[in-house]
Coordinates of C-alpha atoms in Angstrom, one line a residue:
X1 CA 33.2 -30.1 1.0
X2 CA 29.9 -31.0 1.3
X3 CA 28.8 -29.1 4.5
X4 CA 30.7 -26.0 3.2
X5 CA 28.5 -26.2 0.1
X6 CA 25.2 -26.4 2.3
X7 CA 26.4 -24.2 4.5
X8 CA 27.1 -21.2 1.7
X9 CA 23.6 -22.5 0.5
X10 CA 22.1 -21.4 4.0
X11 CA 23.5 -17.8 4.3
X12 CA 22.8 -17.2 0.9
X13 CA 19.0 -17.9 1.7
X14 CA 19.1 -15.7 5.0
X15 CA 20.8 -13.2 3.1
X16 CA 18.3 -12.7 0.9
X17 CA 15.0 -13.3 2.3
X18 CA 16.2 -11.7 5.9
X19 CA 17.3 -8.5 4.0
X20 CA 19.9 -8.4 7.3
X21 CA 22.0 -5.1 6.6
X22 CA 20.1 -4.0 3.9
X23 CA 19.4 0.0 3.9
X24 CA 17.5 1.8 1.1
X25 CA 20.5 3.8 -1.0
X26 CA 18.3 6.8 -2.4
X27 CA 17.0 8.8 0.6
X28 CA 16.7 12.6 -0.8
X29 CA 13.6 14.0 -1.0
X30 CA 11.9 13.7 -4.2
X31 CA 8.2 15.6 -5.8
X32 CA 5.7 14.4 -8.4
X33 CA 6.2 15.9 -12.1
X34 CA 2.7 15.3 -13.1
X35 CA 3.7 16.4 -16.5
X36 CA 5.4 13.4 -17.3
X37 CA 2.6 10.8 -16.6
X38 CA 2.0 8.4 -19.5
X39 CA -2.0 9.0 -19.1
X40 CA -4.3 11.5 -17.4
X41 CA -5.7 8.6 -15.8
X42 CA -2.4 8.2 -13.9
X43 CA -2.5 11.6 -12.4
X44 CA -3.0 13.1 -9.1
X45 CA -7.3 13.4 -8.2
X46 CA -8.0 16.3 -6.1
X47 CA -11.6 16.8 -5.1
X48 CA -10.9 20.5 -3.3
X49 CA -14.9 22.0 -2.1
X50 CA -14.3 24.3 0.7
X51 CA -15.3 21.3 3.6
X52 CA -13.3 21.1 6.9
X53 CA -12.9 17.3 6.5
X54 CA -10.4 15.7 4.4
X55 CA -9.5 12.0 3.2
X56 CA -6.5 11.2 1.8
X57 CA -6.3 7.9 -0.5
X58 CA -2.5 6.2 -0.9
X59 CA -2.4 4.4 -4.1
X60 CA -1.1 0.8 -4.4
X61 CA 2.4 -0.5 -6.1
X62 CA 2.7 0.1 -8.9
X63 CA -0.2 1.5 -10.0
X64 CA -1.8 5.1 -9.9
X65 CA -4.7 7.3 -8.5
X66 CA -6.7 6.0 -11.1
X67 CA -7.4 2.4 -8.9
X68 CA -9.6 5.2 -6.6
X69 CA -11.4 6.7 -9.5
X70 CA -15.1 5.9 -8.2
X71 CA -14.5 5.6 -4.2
X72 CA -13.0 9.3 -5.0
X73 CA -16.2 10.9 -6.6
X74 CA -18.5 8.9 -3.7
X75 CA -16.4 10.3 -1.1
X76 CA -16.4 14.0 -2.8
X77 CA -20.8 13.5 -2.8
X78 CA -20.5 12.7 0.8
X79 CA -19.1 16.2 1.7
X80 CA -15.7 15.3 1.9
X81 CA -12.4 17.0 0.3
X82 CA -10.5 14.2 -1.4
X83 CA -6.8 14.2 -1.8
X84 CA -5.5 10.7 -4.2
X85 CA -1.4 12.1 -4.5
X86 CA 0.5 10.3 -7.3
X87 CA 3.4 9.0 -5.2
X88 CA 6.7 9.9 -6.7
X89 CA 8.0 7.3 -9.1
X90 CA 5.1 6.2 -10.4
X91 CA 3.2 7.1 -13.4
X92 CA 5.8 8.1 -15.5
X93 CA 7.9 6.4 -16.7
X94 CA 8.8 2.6 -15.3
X95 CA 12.5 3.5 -15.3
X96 CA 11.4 6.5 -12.9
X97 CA 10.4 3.9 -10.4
X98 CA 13.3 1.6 -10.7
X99 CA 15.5 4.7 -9.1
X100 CA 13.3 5.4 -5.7
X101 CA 12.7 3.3 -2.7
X102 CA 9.9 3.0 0.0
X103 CA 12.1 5.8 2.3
X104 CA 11.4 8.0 -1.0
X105 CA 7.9 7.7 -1.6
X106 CA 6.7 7.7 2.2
X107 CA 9.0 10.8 3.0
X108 CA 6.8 12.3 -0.2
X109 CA 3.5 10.6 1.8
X110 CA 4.5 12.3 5.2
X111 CA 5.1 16.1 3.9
X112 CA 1.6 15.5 2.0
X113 CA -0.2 14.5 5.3
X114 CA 1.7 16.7 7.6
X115 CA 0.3 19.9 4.8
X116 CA -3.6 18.5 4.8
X117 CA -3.5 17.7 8.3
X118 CA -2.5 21.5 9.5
X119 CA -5.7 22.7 7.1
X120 CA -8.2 20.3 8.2
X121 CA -10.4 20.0 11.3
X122 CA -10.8 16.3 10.2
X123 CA -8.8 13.9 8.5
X124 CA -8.8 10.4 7.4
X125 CA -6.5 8.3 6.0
X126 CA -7.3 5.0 3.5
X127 CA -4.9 2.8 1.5
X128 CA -5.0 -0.6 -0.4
X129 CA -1.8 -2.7 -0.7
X130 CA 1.5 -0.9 0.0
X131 CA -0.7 2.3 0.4
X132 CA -2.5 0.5 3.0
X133 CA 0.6 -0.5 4.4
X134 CA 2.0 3.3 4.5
X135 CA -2.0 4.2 6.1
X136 CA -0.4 1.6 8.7
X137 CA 3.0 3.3 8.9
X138 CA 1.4 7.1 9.1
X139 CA -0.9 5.6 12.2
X140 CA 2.3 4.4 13.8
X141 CA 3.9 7.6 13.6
X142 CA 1.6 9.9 14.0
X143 CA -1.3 8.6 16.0
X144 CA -0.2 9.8 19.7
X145 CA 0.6 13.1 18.4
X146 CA -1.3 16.6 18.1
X147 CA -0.7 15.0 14.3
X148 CA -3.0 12.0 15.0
X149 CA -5.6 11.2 12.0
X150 CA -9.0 10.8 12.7
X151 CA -9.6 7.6 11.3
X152 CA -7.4 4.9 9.5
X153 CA -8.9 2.1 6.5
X154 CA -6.4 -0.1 5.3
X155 CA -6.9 -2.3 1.8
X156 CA -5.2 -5.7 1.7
X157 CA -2.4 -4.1 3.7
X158 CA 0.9 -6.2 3.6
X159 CA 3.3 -6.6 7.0
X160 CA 4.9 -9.9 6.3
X161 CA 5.7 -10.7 3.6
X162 CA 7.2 -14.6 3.3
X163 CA 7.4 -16.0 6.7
X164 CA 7.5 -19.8 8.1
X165 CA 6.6 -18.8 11.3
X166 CA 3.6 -17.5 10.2
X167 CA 2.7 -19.4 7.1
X168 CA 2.6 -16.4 4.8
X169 CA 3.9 -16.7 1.4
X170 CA 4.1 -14.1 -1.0
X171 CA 5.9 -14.9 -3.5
X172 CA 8.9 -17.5 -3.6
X173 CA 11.0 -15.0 -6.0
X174 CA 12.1 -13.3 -2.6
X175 CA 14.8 -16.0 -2.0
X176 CA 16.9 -15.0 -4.6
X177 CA 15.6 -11.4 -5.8
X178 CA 18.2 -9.2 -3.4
X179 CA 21.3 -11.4 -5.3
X180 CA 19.2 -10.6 -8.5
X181 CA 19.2 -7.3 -7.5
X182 CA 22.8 -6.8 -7.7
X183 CA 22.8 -7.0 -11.4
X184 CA 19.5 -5.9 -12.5
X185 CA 16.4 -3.0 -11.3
X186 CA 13.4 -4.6 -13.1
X187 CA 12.8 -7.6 -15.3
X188 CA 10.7 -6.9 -18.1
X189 CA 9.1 -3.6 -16.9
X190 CA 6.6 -1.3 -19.0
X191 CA 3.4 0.5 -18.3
X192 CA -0.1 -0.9 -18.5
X193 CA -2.6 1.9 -19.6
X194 CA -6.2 -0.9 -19.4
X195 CA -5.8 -4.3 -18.6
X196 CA -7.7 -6.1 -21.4
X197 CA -7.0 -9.8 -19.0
X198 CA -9.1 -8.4 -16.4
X199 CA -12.8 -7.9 -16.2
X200 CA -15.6 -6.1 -13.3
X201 CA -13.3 -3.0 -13.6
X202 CA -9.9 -4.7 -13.5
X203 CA -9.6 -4.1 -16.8
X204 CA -9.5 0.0 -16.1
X205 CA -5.9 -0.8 -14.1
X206 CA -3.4 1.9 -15.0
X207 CA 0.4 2.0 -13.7
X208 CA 3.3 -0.4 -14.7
X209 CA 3.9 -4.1 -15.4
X210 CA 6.6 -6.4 -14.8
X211 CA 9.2 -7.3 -11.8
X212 CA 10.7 -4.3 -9.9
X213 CA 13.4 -6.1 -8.3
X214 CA 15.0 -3.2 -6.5
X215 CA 12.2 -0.9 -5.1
X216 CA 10.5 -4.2 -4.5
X217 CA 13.2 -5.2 -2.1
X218 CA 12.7 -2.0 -0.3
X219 CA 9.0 -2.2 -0.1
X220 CA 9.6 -5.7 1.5
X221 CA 12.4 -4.3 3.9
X222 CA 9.8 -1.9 5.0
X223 CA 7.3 -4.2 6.0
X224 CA 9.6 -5.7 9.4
X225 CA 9.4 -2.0 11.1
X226 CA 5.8 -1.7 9.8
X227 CA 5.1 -4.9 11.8
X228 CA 6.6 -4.2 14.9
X229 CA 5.3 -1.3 15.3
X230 CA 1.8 -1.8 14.6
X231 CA 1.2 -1.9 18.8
X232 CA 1.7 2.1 18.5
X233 CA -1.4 2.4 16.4
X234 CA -4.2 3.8 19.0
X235 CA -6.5 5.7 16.4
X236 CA -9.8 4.2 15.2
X237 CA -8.6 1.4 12.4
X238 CA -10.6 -0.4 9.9
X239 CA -8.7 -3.2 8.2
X240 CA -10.3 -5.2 5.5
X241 CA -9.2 -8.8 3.2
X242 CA -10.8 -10.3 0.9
X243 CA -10.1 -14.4 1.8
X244 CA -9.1 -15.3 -1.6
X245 CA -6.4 -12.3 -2.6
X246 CA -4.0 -13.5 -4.8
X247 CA -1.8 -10.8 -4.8
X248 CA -1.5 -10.3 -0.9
X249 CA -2.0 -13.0 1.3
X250 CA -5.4 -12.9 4.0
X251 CA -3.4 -13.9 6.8
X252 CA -2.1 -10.4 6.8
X253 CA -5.1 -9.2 8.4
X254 CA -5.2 -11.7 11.3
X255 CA -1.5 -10.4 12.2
X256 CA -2.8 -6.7 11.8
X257 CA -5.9 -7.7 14.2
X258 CA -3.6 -9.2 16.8
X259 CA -1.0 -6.6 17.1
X260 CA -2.6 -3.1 16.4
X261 CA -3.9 -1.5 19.8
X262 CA -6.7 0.4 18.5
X263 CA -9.3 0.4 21.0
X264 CA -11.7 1.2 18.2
X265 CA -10.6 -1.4 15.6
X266 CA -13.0 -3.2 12.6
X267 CA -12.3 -5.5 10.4
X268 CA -14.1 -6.8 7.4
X269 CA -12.9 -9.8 5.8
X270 CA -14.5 -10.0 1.7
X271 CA -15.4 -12.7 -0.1
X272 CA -15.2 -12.0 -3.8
X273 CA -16.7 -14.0 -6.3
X274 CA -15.2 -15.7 -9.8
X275 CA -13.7 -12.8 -11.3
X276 CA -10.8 -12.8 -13.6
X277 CA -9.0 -10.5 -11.4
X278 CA -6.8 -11.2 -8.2
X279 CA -9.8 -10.0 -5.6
X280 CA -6.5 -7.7 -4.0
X281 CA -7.2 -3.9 -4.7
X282 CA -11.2 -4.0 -4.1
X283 CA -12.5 -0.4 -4.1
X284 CA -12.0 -0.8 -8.2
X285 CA -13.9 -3.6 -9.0
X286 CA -17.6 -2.8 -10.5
X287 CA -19.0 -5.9 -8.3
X288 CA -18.0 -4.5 -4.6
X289 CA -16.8 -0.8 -5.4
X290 CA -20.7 0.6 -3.9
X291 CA -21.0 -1.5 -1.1
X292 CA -17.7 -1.1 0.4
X293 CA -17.5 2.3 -0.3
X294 CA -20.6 2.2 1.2
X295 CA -19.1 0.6 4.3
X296 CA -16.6 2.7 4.9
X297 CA -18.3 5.5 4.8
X298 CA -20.6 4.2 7.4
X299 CA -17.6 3.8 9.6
X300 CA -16.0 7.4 8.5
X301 CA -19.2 9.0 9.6
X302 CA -19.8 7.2 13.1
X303 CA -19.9 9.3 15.6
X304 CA -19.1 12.7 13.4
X305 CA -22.9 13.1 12.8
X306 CA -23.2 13.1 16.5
X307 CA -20.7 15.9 17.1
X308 CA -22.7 18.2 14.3

């Protein structure tokens, strides 16, 4: 009796925190009502000034294009065209979100980048979180093509998520959340227009609150092909952690490191101070938003000043 008990204990872990034979349901294509945003805040930013060089900025889960609000206008002054999409599903409404998955939202991503990339003569790509992880997943697909970005910047990009093996630990709701799933989408969500908790800019966080059981799962799912494909990113990649992110673990970026094949790879590993914030989506705190931006630039602009 005993050692069936244990042993129905043990699949049901694998089972959930495997995700084995798990396949994202909703896989239509789906578009961005901007209409329906609960702020303007949450909306799309498009910085459109004639230049033949481009960056386009992948928002974080679950927030909005607000999180790129100064790095966008820094990025415009610099000469560039600047492109933050609101990703289906978000901004809205949170019961919007509970009905998509990650196939959903990069499908959305890809048709976005595939448009910008056929009017641009340069193109960069930068995300922070799951947007970093999709910056990943567009490098992946598109980086040994006639497609290829010119540049990649990933943000406290995620690839694994809980894993002995690797000593990552995300969070510990993950060994029960896909059983959880079966019964319920979200636990308590709503939307978060200012986040009075939060100070050095935290507190301008706009998008939703709560668990999102479901399209959390398939964000998670995601991450294993994201992983294992990271040897197929060749294009110039700048990754950058800060040590002491509590939403994302920094370990992430020592994986990304080791197992991208960029032969023009940076990283940058931060090193934020005592802010009442989790130190995970950096380019919208007051403290570092300059000199990072600052940083990347730097890197965006290597060699294109040459060629000029």
């Amino acid at each position: 009796m005993w050692i069936s008990i244990v042993l129905l204990l043990i699949l049901f872990v694998l089972w959930n925190t495997t995700l084995v034979g798990y396949r994202d349901k909703q896989t239509h294509m789906l578009t961005t009502d901007e209409s329906k945003v609960f702020c303007e805040e949450a909306k799309s930013i498009i910085h459109a000034q004639g230049s033949t060089t481009a960056i386009l900025m992948v928002h974080g889960f679950p927030t909005t294009p607000a999180m790129y609000s100064y790095s966008a206008q820094r990025f415009k002054s610099a000469g560039f065209d600047v492109y933050v999409p609101l990703l289906p599903g978000f901004g809205t409404d949170p019961k919007d979100l509970e009905q998509t998955t990650f196939t959903q939202w990069f499908d959305y991503l890809c048709r976005y980048y595939e448009d910008l990339r056929s009017r641009y003569q340069t193109l960069y790509v930068l995300g922070t979180s799951m947007g970093g992880m999709m910056t990943l997943k567009l490098g992946e697909l598109y980086c040994n093509t006639d497609k290829a970005p010119d540049k990649l910047v990933t943000i406290a990009a995620p690839v694994v998520y809980n894993s002995i093996k690797e000593r990552v630990f995300t969070d510990w709701r993950l060994y029960f959340s896909r059983t959880l799933s079966l019964f319920v989408a979200s636990i308590n969500a709503h939307i978060v227009a200012g986040n009075g908790k939060g100070d050095d800019g935290a507190d301008n966080w706009y998008g939703y609150g709560g668990l999102f059981i479901r399209p959390g799962i398939s964000l998670v799912h995601a991450m294993g092909k994201v992983r294992k494909d990271l040897g197929k990113i060749t294009c110039p990649l700048f990754s950058i952690h800060d040590v002491n992110d509590r939403i994302i673990p920094f370990k992430n970026l020592k994986i990304i490191e080791r197992e991208q094949n960029s032969k023009a790879f940076r990283l940058l590993a931060t090193e934020m101070g005592d802010y009442n914030h989790s130190r995970h989506a950096l380019l919208s705190y007051h403290s570092i938003q300059a000199s990072l931006t600052d940083t990347i630039l730097e890197f965006l602009q290597e060699n294109q000043n040459a060629q000029t």
